[in-house]
Amino acid sequence: EAKASDFATWRIFDPAMRNRKRERREMERDLRTALENNEFELFYQPFVDAGQSAVSGFEALLRWRHPEKGLVPPGLFVPLAEQTGLIEAIGVWCLETACLEAASWSSDMTISVNMSPVQFKSTRLVADVDRALSMSGLDPRRLQIEVTESLFIDESENILSILQDFRKRGLTISMDDFGTGYSSLGYLSRFPFDKIKIDQSFVRDLSRPENIAIVRSVIGLSRALDMKVLAEGIETREQMDILIREGCLEMQGYYFARPLPASELPRMIADITARWNGDLRIQRQGR
Ligand code: C2E
Ligand code: MG
Ligand code: MG
Ligand code: MG
């Protein structure tokens, strides 16, 4: 029921709200034709393995090249794509594009694809993955799926069975943004993830002892549960050094490379490879 107080609020905020509603409507209209107009692109950001001094894989990150607004980051349109159900078709496009791209590489590096919890509501998700694999010819062991804790907010056997289906095919599953979601840790014991990605919010300020403590315990947890661990959002040499010291050798962040279009990947890999003897050189101390 509308109350007088609601009405007052509405009147005060009316112009701003109308603008926001119009913006949303326009974005939804544009999003509906974005796929057929070929406006989506995948950018790729490397996973760097300091133990091997090598790039170990890439995460595919979605971008929308809007005809007027330019390059739109996923944070601005993925939520709307989820609310409208468009994420299902967009997700299929991401899977197919990422698999085709990775199948064209001369190395057997991992390609990691983000999946929204909404995609897990589709009965076709496993079939979509199968199609992306068969059309691209990609070895399933090279395909990694990134999910967030929000996937486990409600207990669902269905979600576990889809993850098992992925696993049966040889895919690996990463827990993204670990430590930021609203979720219990119980799912970690019910489903064995291959990798935990430590969220960048903990990496951002490692001068805070609290964040070091969290990072250290996540690394310990991943070891105890026999999962790999990767830290996100490394922007400085100092952060890299702390993570290596704490035992997390796989990393991702602007310090190594920003997400870039596929055409830039050979140059990006060459650049990082050259840096192993320069600013990325690891001081190995006898311990
Ligand atoms: P995410 O999967 O956690 O991806 C990491 C985000 O952090 C990316 O933002 C990346 O560009 C950014 N990042 C990487 N290194 C650094 C760093 O050193 N510093 C800082 N400040 N940021 C860094 P992006 O590309 O804007 O993506 C945001 C989120 O959108 C992703 O978070 C993911 O949840 C979602 N997303 C991206 N692509 C897809 C997709 O294809 N499907 C779905 N469903 N979601 C996607
Ligand atoms: Mg991710
Ligand atoms: Mg993340
Ligand atoms: Mg994130």
mmCIF file of C-alpha atoms and ligand atoms in Angstrom:
data_model
loop_
_atom_site.group_PDB
_atom_site.id
_atom_site.type_symbol
_atom_site.label_atom_id
_atom_site.label_comp_id
_atom_site.label_asym_id
_atom_site.label_seq_id
_atom_site.Cartn_x
_atom_site.Cartn_y
_atom_site.Cartn_z
ATOM 1 C CA GLU A 1 0.000 0.000 0.000
ATOM 2 C CA ALA A 2 1.234 3.486 -0.774
ATOM 3 C CA LYS A 3 1.607 5.620 2.303
ATOM 4 C CA ALA A 4 1.759 9.362 2.466
ATOM 5 C CA SER A 5 5.412 9.073 3.439
ATOM 6 C CA ASP A 6 6.158 7.030 0.314
ATOM 7 C CA PHE A 7 4.488 9.693 -1.742
ATOM 8 C CA ALA A 8 6.645 12.373 -0.165
ATOM 9 C CA THR A 9 9.791 10.368 -0.849
ATOM 10 C CA TRP A 10 8.680 9.709 -4.388
ATOM 11 C CA ARG A 11 8.057 13.403 -5.001
ATOM 12 C CA ILE A 12 11.442 14.378 -3.627
ATOM 13 C CA PHE A 13 13.342 11.804 -5.644
ATOM 14 C CA ASP A 14 11.103 11.815 -8.691
ATOM 15 C CA PRO A 15 13.429 13.448 -11.265
ATOM 16 C CA ALA A 16 16.431 11.335 -10.365
ATOM 17 C CA MET A 17 14.359 8.184 -10.224
ATOM 18 C CA ARG A 18 12.729 8.916 -13.574
ATOM 19 C CA ASN A 19 16.168 9.364 -15.114
ATOM 20 C CA ARG A 20 17.404 6.163 -13.633
ATOM 21 C CA LYS A 21 14.337 4.295 -14.844
ATOM 22 C CA ARG A 22 14.697 5.714 -18.331
ATOM 23 C CA GLU A 23 18.383 4.856 -18.399
ATOM 24 C CA ARG A 24 17.603 1.320 -17.315
ATOM 25 C CA ARG A 25 14.898 0.982 -19.968
ATOM 26 C CA GLU A 26 17.244 2.212 -22.669
ATOM 27 C CA MET A 27 20.024 -0.077 -21.521
ATOM 28 C CA GLU A 28 17.657 -3.031 -21.510
ATOM 29 C CA ARG A 29 16.499 -2.173 -25.055
ATOM 30 C CA ASP A 30 20.116 -1.913 -26.256
ATOM 31 C CA LEU A 31 21.142 -5.071 -24.412
ATOM 32 C CA ARG A 32 18.420 -7.021 -26.233
ATOM 33 C CA THR A 33 20.029 -6.318 -29.613
ATOM 34 C CA ALA A 34 23.671 -6.315 -28.495
ATOM 35 C CA LEU A 35 24.242 -9.996 -29.278
ATOM 36 C CA GLU A 36 22.857 -9.887 -32.823
ATOM 37 C CA ASN A 37 24.764 -6.638 -33.422
ATOM 38 C CA ASN A 38 28.002 -8.300 -32.338
ATOM 39 C CA GLU A 39 28.689 -5.730 -29.645
ATOM 40 C CA PHE A 40 30.216 -8.072 -27.068
ATOM 41 C CA GLU A 41 33.925 -8.699 -26.759
ATOM 42 C CA LEU A 42 36.060 -10.799 -24.488
ATOM 43 C CA PHE A 43 39.161 -9.344 -22.913
ATOM 44 C CA TYR A 44 41.753 -11.675 -21.413
ATOM 45 C CA GLN A 45 43.786 -11.250 -18.250
ATOM 46 C CA PRO A 46 46.628 -13.674 -17.455
ATOM 47 C CA PHE A 47 47.131 -15.891 -14.426
ATOM 48 C CA VAL A 48 50.774 -15.704 -13.532
ATOM 49 C CA ASP A 49 52.562 -18.576 -11.816
ATOM 50 C CA ALA A 50 55.543 -17.216 -9.894
ATOM 51 C CA GLY A 51 56.687 -20.763 -9.122
ATOM 52 C CA GLN A 52 57.095 -21.530 -12.812
ATOM 53 C CA SER A 53 57.860 -17.968 -13.899
ATOM 54 C CA ALA A 54 55.156 -18.383 -16.498
ATOM 55 C CA VAL A 55 51.710 -17.357 -17.617
ATOM 56 C CA SER A 56 49.528 -20.306 -16.661
ATOM 57 C CA GLY A 57 46.225 -19.271 -18.160
ATOM 58 C CA PHE A 58 43.756 -16.505 -18.901
ATOM 59 C CA GLU A 59 40.460 -15.318 -17.524
ATOM 60 C CA ALA A 60 37.923 -14.189 -20.111
ATOM 61 C CA LEU A 61 36.286 -10.912 -19.068
ATOM 62 C CA LEU A 62 33.225 -9.654 -20.862
ATOM 63 C CA ARG A 63 32.985 -6.163 -22.401
ATOM 64 C CA TRP A 64 30.122 -4.474 -24.224
ATOM 65 C CA ARG A 65 31.134 -2.112 -27.012
ATOM 66 C CA HIS A 66 28.087 0.127 -26.996
ATOM 67 C CA PRO A 67 27.695 2.178 -30.219
ATOM 68 C CA GLU A 68 27.343 5.459 -28.300
ATOM 69 C CA LYS A 69 28.583 4.787 -24.790
ATOM 70 C CA GLY A 70 31.820 3.040 -25.785
ATOM 71 C CA LEU A 71 33.300 0.155 -23.830
ATOM 72 C CA VAL A 72 30.974 -0.794 -20.965
ATOM 73 C CA PRO A 73 32.392 -2.933 -18.109
ATOM 74 C CA PRO A 74 30.423 -5.988 -16.941
ATOM 75 C CA GLY A 75 29.615 -4.465 -13.562
ATOM 76 C CA LEU A 76 27.326 -2.019 -15.383
ATOM 77 C CA PHE A 77 25.301 -4.473 -17.449
ATOM 78 C CA VAL A 78 25.679 -8.043 -16.128
ATOM 79 C CA PRO A 79 23.182 -7.409 -13.277
ATOM 80 C CA LEU A 80 20.588 -6.208 -15.813
ATOM 81 C CA ALA A 81 21.377 -9.161 -18.072
ATOM 82 C CA GLU A 82 20.736 -11.402 -15.068
ATOM 83 C CA GLN A 83 17.438 -9.737 -14.189
ATOM 84 C CA THR A 84 16.159 -9.949 -17.769
ATOM 85 C CA GLY A 85 17.345 -13.492 -18.431
ATOM 86 C CA LEU A 86 19.552 -12.249 -21.283
ATOM 87 C CA ILE A 87 22.561 -13.608 -19.395
ATOM 88 C CA GLU A 88 21.718 -17.096 -20.646
ATOM 89 C CA ALA A 89 22.331 -16.263 -24.308
ATOM 90 C CA ILE A 90 25.220 -13.940 -23.459
ATOM 91 C CA GLY A 91 26.750 -16.706 -21.341
ATOM 92 C CA VAL A 92 26.570 -19.129 -24.261
ATOM 93 C CA TRP A 93 28.320 -16.562 -26.438
ATOM 94 C CA CYS A 94 31.056 -16.138 -23.809
ATOM 95 C CA LEU A 95 31.600 -19.883 -23.521
ATOM 96 C CA GLU A 96 31.783 -20.431 -27.270
ATOM 97 C CA THR A 97 33.984 -17.413 -27.917
ATOM 98 C CA ALA A 98 36.390 -18.221 -25.082
ATOM 99 C CA CYS A 99 36.666 -21.884 -26.115
ATOM 100 C CA LEU A 100 37.243 -20.997 -29.782
ATOM 101 C CA GLU A 101 39.879 -18.458 -28.814
ATOM 102 C CA ALA A 102 41.735 -20.833 -26.469
ATOM 103 C CA ALA A 103 41.586 -23.669 -29.027
ATOM 104 C CA SER A 104 43.490 -21.414 -31.437
ATOM 105 C CA TRP A 105 46.435 -20.951 -29.032
ATOM 106 C CA SER A 106 49.566 -22.950 -29.662
ATOM 107 C CA SER A 107 49.926 -23.685 -25.941
ATOM 108 C CA ASP A 108 47.678 -25.676 -23.658
ATOM 109 C CA MET A 109 46.966 -22.856 -21.217
ATOM 110 C CA THR A 110 43.784 -22.730 -19.186
ATOM 111 C CA ILE A 111 40.869 -20.540 -20.193
ATOM 112 C CA SER A 112 38.687 -19.453 -17.305
ATOM 113 C CA VAL A 113 35.082 -18.331 -17.868
ATOM 114 C CA ASN A 114 32.863 -16.569 -15.319
ATOM 115 C CA MET A 115 29.394 -17.995 -14.791
ATOM 116 C CA SER A 116 26.486 -16.216 -13.166
ATOM 117 C CA PRO A 117 24.291 -18.121 -10.688
ATOM 118 C CA VAL A 118 21.373 -17.299 -13.001
ATOM 119 C CA GLN A 119 22.952 -19.461 -15.716
ATOM 120 C CA PHE A 120 22.717 -22.452 -13.365
ATOM 121 C CA LYS A 121 18.930 -22.138 -13.480
ATOM 122 C CA SER A 122 18.964 -23.100 -17.141
ATOM 123 C CA THR A 123 18.342 -26.766 -17.854
ATOM 124 C CA ARG A 124 20.563 -26.383 -20.898
ATOM 125 C CA LEU A 125 23.750 -25.238 -19.180
ATOM 126 C CA VAL A 126 25.592 -28.566 -19.373
ATOM 127 C CA ALA A 127 24.515 -29.017 -22.995
ATOM 128 C CA ASP A 128 25.725 -25.482 -23.739
ATOM 129 C CA VAL A 129 29.142 -26.355 -22.334
ATOM 130 C CA ASP A 130 29.219 -29.566 -24.379
ATOM 131 C CA ARG A 131 28.410 -27.633 -27.525
ATOM 132 C CA ALA A 132 31.101 -25.021 -26.858
ATOM 133 C CA LEU A 133 33.628 -27.833 -26.347
ATOM 134 C CA SER A 134 32.666 -29.807 -29.438
ATOM 135 C CA MET A 135 32.388 -26.816 -31.771
ATOM 136 C CA SER A 136 35.784 -25.492 -30.662
ATOM 137 C CA GLY A 137 37.548 -28.824 -30.220
ATOM 138 C CA LEU A 138 38.968 -27.510 -26.942
ATOM 139 C CA ASP A 139 40.310 -30.097 -24.498
ATOM 140 C CA PRO A 140 37.807 -29.920 -21.607
ATOM 141 C CA ARG A 141 40.690 -30.045 -19.133
ATOM 142 C CA ARG A 142 41.682 -26.592 -20.336
ATOM 143 C CA LEU A 143 38.298 -25.077 -19.514
ATOM 144 C CA GLN A 144 37.822 -23.597 -16.062
ATOM 145 C CA ILE A 145 34.540 -22.251 -14.716
ATOM 146 C CA GLU A 146 34.518 -19.434 -12.132
ATOM 147 C CA VAL A 147 31.589 -19.289 -9.743
ATOM 148 C CA THR A 148 31.003 -17.090 -6.703
ATOM 149 C CA GLU A 149 29.733 -17.921 -3.249
ATOM 150 C CA SER A 150 26.340 -16.453 -4.157
ATOM 151 C CA LEU A 151 25.734 -19.659 -6.109
ATOM 152 C CA PHE A 152 25.419 -21.452 -2.779
ATOM 153 C CA ILE A 153 23.116 -19.071 -0.970
ATOM 154 C CA ASP A 154 20.322 -21.577 -1.205
ATOM 155 C CA GLU A 155 21.034 -25.252 -0.827
ATOM 156 C CA SER A 156 20.505 -26.850 -4.182
ATOM 157 C CA GLU A 157 21.235 -30.415 -5.195
ATOM 158 C CA ASN A 158 20.795 -29.245 -8.755
ATOM 159 C CA ILE A 159 23.772 -26.910 -8.583
ATOM 160 C CA LEU A 160 25.990 -29.629 -7.117
ATOM 161 C CA SER A 161 24.920 -32.034 -9.840
ATOM 162 C CA ILE A 162 25.713 -29.506 -12.585
ATOM 163 C CA LEU A 163 29.156 -28.915 -11.051
ATOM 164 C CA GLN A 164 29.666 -32.691 -10.912
ATOM 165 C CA ASP A 165 28.685 -32.912 -14.580
ATOM 166 C CA PHE A 166 31.329 -30.302 -15.412
ATOM 167 C CA ARG A 167 33.844 -32.211 -13.341
ATOM 168 C CA LYS A 168 33.034 -35.507 -15.099
ATOM 169 C CA ARG A 169 33.916 -33.859 -18.394
ATOM 170 C CA GLY A 170 37.309 -32.783 -17.069
ATOM 171 C CA LEU A 171 36.566 -29.099 -16.426
ATOM 172 C CA THR A 172 38.011 -27.408 -13.364
ATOM 173 C CA ILE A 173 35.976 -25.198 -11.035
ATOM 174 C CA SER A 174 37.205 -22.044 -9.307
ATOM 175 C CA MET A 175 35.654 -20.294 -6.341
ATOM 176 C CA ASP A 176 35.893 -16.606 -7.323
ATOM 177 C CA ASP A 177 35.998 -13.578 -4.969
ATOM 178 C CA PHE A 178 36.417 -15.912 -2.027
ATOM 179 C CA GLY A 179 35.567 -14.393 1.326
ATOM 180 C CA THR A 180 33.242 -11.656 0.092
ATOM 181 C CA GLY A 181 29.997 -13.512 -0.472
ATOM 182 C CA TYR A 182 27.121 -14.134 1.825
ATOM 183 C CA SER A 183 27.378 -17.846 2.326
ATOM 184 C CA SER A 184 28.399 -20.522 4.780
ATOM 185 C CA LEU A 185 31.603 -22.475 4.363
ATOM 186 C CA GLY A 186 29.698 -25.756 4.362
ATOM 187 C CA TYR A 187 29.585 -25.928 0.593
ATOM 188 C CA LEU A 188 33.403 -26.208 0.533
ATOM 189 C CA SER A 189 33.119 -29.630 2.117
ATOM 190 C CA ARG A 190 30.254 -30.712 -0.134
ATOM 191 C CA PHE A 191 31.911 -29.685 -3.328
ATOM 192 C CA PRO A 192 35.624 -30.006 -3.997
ATOM 193 C CA PHE A 193 36.710 -26.901 -5.879
ATOM 194 C CA ASP A 194 39.914 -27.062 -7.833
ATOM 195 C CA LYS A 195 40.915 -23.545 -6.947
ATOM 196 C CA ILE A 196 40.104 -20.725 -4.569
ATOM 197 C CA LYS A 197 40.589 -17.169 -5.788
ATOM 198 C CA ILE A 198 41.369 -14.784 -2.930
ATOM 199 C CA ASP A 199 39.360 -11.635 -3.508
ATOM 200 C CA GLN A 200 41.201 -8.452 -4.409
ATOM 201 C CA SER A 201 39.694 -6.597 -1.465
ATOM 202 C CA PHE A 202 42.023 -8.549 0.849
ATOM 203 C CA VAL A 203 45.029 -7.993 -1.417
ATOM 204 C CA ARG A 204 44.438 -4.257 -1.824
ATOM 205 C CA ASP A 205 45.689 -3.332 1.625
ATOM 206 C CA LEU A 206 48.147 -5.928 2.862
ATOM 207 C CA SER A 207 49.660 -3.419 5.276
ATOM 208 C CA ARG A 208 46.644 -4.201 7.469
ATOM 209 C CA PRO A 209 47.530 -7.194 9.654
ATOM 210 C CA GLU A 210 43.877 -8.283 9.492
ATOM 211 C CA ASN A 211 44.118 -8.751 5.743
ATOM 212 C CA ILE A 212 47.381 -10.686 6.012
ATOM 213 C CA ALA A 213 45.681 -12.914 8.580
ATOM 214 C CA ILE A 214 42.759 -13.533 6.227
ATOM 215 C CA VAL A 215 45.017 -14.227 3.252
ATOM 216 C CA ARG A 216 47.121 -16.585 5.355
ATOM 217 C CA SER A 217 44.101 -18.512 6.580
ATOM 218 C CA VAL A 218 42.604 -18.836 3.097
ATOM 219 C CA ILE A 219 45.929 -20.215 1.857
ATOM 220 C CA GLY A 220 45.917 -22.653 4.785
ATOM 221 C CA LEU A 221 42.326 -23.620 4.064
ATOM 222 C CA SER A 222 43.072 -24.277 0.411
ATOM 223 C CA ARG A 223 46.020 -26.486 1.370
ATOM 224 C CA ALA A 224 43.986 -28.409 3.949
ATOM 225 C CA LEU A 225 41.225 -28.989 1.413
ATOM 226 C CA ASP A 226 43.694 -29.846 -1.355
ATOM 227 C CA MET A 227 42.680 -26.936 -3.561
ATOM 228 C CA LYS A 228 44.891 -24.547 -5.507
ATOM 229 C CA VAL A 229 44.927 -20.908 -4.537
ATOM 230 C CA LEU A 230 45.265 -17.739 -6.603
ATOM 231 C CA ALA A 231 45.299 -14.129 -5.450
ATOM 232 C CA GLU A 232 43.439 -11.491 -7.445
ATOM 233 C CA GLY A 233 44.122 -7.785 -7.831
ATOM 234 C CA ILE A 234 47.912 -7.647 -7.458
ATOM 235 C CA GLU A 235 48.926 -4.120 -8.400
ATOM 236 C CA THR A 236 52.374 -3.776 -6.825
ATOM 237 C CA ARG A 237 55.615 -5.648 -6.403
ATOM 238 C CA GLU A 238 55.161 -5.388 -2.657
ATOM 239 C CA GLN A 239 51.829 -7.246 -2.789
ATOM 240 C CA MET A 240 53.409 -9.902 -4.994
ATOM 241 C CA ASP A 241 56.274 -10.385 -2.531
ATOM 242 C CA ILE A 242 53.937 -10.749 0.445
ATOM 243 C CA LEU A 243 51.781 -13.311 -1.369
ATOM 244 C CA ILE A 244 54.798 -15.358 -2.423
ATOM 245 C CA ARG A 245 56.077 -15.234 1.132
ATOM 246 C CA GLU A 246 52.708 -16.458 2.370
ATOM 247 C CA GLY A 247 52.816 -19.334 -0.111
ATOM 248 C CA CYS A 248 50.416 -18.152 -2.805
ATOM 249 C CA LEU A 249 52.345 -18.448 -6.056
ATOM 250 C CA GLU A 250 49.528 -18.009 -8.555
ATOM 251 C CA MET A 251 48.471 -14.407 -9.091
ATOM 252 C CA GLN A 252 46.470 -12.098 -11.283
ATOM 253 C CA GLY A 253 46.350 -8.331 -11.443
ATOM 254 C CA TYR A 254 47.252 -5.097 -13.170
ATOM 255 C CA TYR A 255 50.855 -5.455 -11.972
ATOM 256 C CA PHE A 256 51.258 -8.279 -14.501
ATOM 257 C CA ALA A 257 48.757 -7.173 -17.123
ATOM 258 C CA ARG A 258 45.364 -5.560 -17.539
ATOM 259 C CA PRO A 259 42.662 -7.465 -19.370
ATOM 260 C CA LEU A 260 43.335 -7.054 -23.105
ATOM 261 C CA PRO A 261 41.730 -8.079 -26.420
ATOM 262 C CA ALA A 262 42.756 -11.443 -27.879
ATOM 263 C CA SER A 263 44.880 -9.791 -30.549
ATOM 264 C CA GLU A 264 47.179 -8.398 -27.819
ATOM 265 C CA LEU A 265 47.902 -11.742 -26.152
ATOM 266 C CA PRO A 266 51.123 -12.753 -27.946
ATOM 267 C CA ARG A 267 52.645 -9.361 -27.114
ATOM 268 C CA MET A 268 51.378 -9.559 -23.529
ATOM 269 C CA ILE A 269 52.939 -12.989 -23.003
ATOM 270 C CA ALA A 270 56.224 -11.854 -24.546
ATOM 271 C CA ASP A 271 56.221 -8.796 -22.292
ATOM 272 C CA ILE A 272 55.638 -10.781 -19.102
ATOM 273 C CA THR A 273 58.188 -13.400 -20.152
ATOM 274 C CA ALA A 274 60.786 -10.660 -20.613
ATOM 275 C CA ARG A 275 59.991 -9.229 -17.174
ATOM 276 C CA TRP A 276 60.908 -12.436 -15.287
ATOM 277 C CA ASN A 277 64.532 -11.341 -15.508
ATOM 278 C CA GLY A 278 63.681 -7.755 -14.639
ATOM 279 C CA ASP A 279 61.065 -6.334 -12.288
ATOM 280 C CA LEU A 280 59.381 -9.722 -11.786
ATOM 281 C CA ARG A 281 62.582 -11.443 -10.755
ATOM 282 C CA ILE A 282 61.979 -13.400 -7.589
ATOM 283 C CA GLN A 283 64.554 -13.199 -4.828
ATOM 284 C CA ARG A 284 64.894 -16.776 -3.745
ATOM 285 C CA GLN A 285 66.163 -16.796 -0.220
ATOM 286 C CA GLY A 286 67.442 -19.973 1.369
ATOM 287 C CA ARG A 287 65.016 -20.796 4.153
HETATM 288 P P1 C2E B 1 35.933 -11.092 -11.441
HETATM 289 O O1 C2E B 1 35.614 -12.352 -12.139
HETATM 290 O O2 C2E B 1 36.313 -11.173 -10.012
HETATM 291 O O3 C2E B 1 37.056 -10.409 -12.316
HETATM 292 C C1 C2E B 1 38.080 -9.620 -11.775
HETATM 293 C C2 C2E B 1 37.825 -8.162 -12.011
HETATM 294 O O4 C2E B 1 38.873 -7.407 -11.415
HETATM 295 C C3 C2E B 1 37.825 -7.744 -13.471
HETATM 296 O O5 C2E B 1 36.930 -6.642 -13.619
HETATM 297 C C4 C2E B 1 39.255 -7.292 -13.682
HETATM 298 O O6 C2E B 1 39.410 -6.396 -14.764
HETATM 299 C C5 C2E B 1 39.524 -6.607 -12.380
HETATM 300 N N1 C2E B 1 40.938 -6.602 -12.037
HETATM 301 C C6 C2E B 1 41.899 -7.478 -12.400
HETATM 302 N N2 C2E B 1 43.093 -7.151 -11.873
HETATM 303 C C7 C2E B 1 42.891 -6.031 -11.140
HETATM 304 C C8 C2E B 1 43.760 -5.204 -10.346
HETATM 305 O O7 C2E B 1 44.953 -5.431 -10.210
HETATM 306 N N3 C2E B 1 43.167 -4.142 -9.733
HETATM 307 C C9 C2E B 1 41.843 -3.858 -9.861
HETATM 308 N N4 C2E B 1 41.364 -2.791 -9.226
HETATM 309 N N5 C2E B 1 41.000 -4.606 -10.602
HETATM 310 C C10 C2E B 1 41.522 -5.691 -11.235
HETATM 311 P P2 C2E B 1 35.844 -6.622 -14.782
HETATM 312 O O8 C2E B 1 36.433 -7.142 -16.051
HETATM 313 O O9 C2E B 1 35.241 -5.272 -14.775
HETATM 314 O O10 C2E B 1 34.792 -7.690 -14.301
HETATM 315 C C11 C2E B 1 34.024 -7.482 -13.136
HETATM 316 C C12 C2E B 1 33.200 -8.686 -12.819
HETATM 317 O O11 C2E B 1 32.204 -8.923 -13.814
HETATM 318 C C13 C2E B 1 33.993 -9.987 -12.756
HETATM 319 O O12 C2E B 1 34.675 -10.080 -11.522
HETATM 320 C C14 C2E B 1 32.904 -11.006 -12.923
HETATM 321 O O13 C2E B 1 32.245 -11.246 -11.704
HETATM 322 C C15 C2E B 1 31.950 -10.294 -13.871
HETATM 323 N N6 C2E B 1 32.149 -10.808 -15.238
HETATM 324 C C16 C2E B 1 33.138 -10.525 -16.105
HETATM 325 N N7 C2E B 1 32.989 -11.226 -17.242
HETATM 326 C C17 C2E B 1 31.889 -11.999 -17.080
HETATM 327 C C18 C2E B 1 31.209 -12.964 -17.899
HETATM 328 O O14 C2E B 1 31.630 -13.305 -19.021
HETATM 329 N N8 C2E B 1 30.090 -13.554 -17.385
HETATM 330 C C19 C2E B 1 29.646 -13.234 -16.126
HETATM 331 N N9 C2E B 1 28.513 -13.850 -15.690
HETATM 332 N N10 C2E B 1 30.245 -12.332 -15.339
HETATM 333 C C20 C2E B 1 31.361 -11.726 -15.803
HETATM 334 MG MG MG B 2 36.368 -14.149 -12.218
HETATM 335 MG MG MG B 3 37.217 -12.235 -8.720
HETATM 336 MG MG MG B 4 34.733 -9.840 -8.694
#
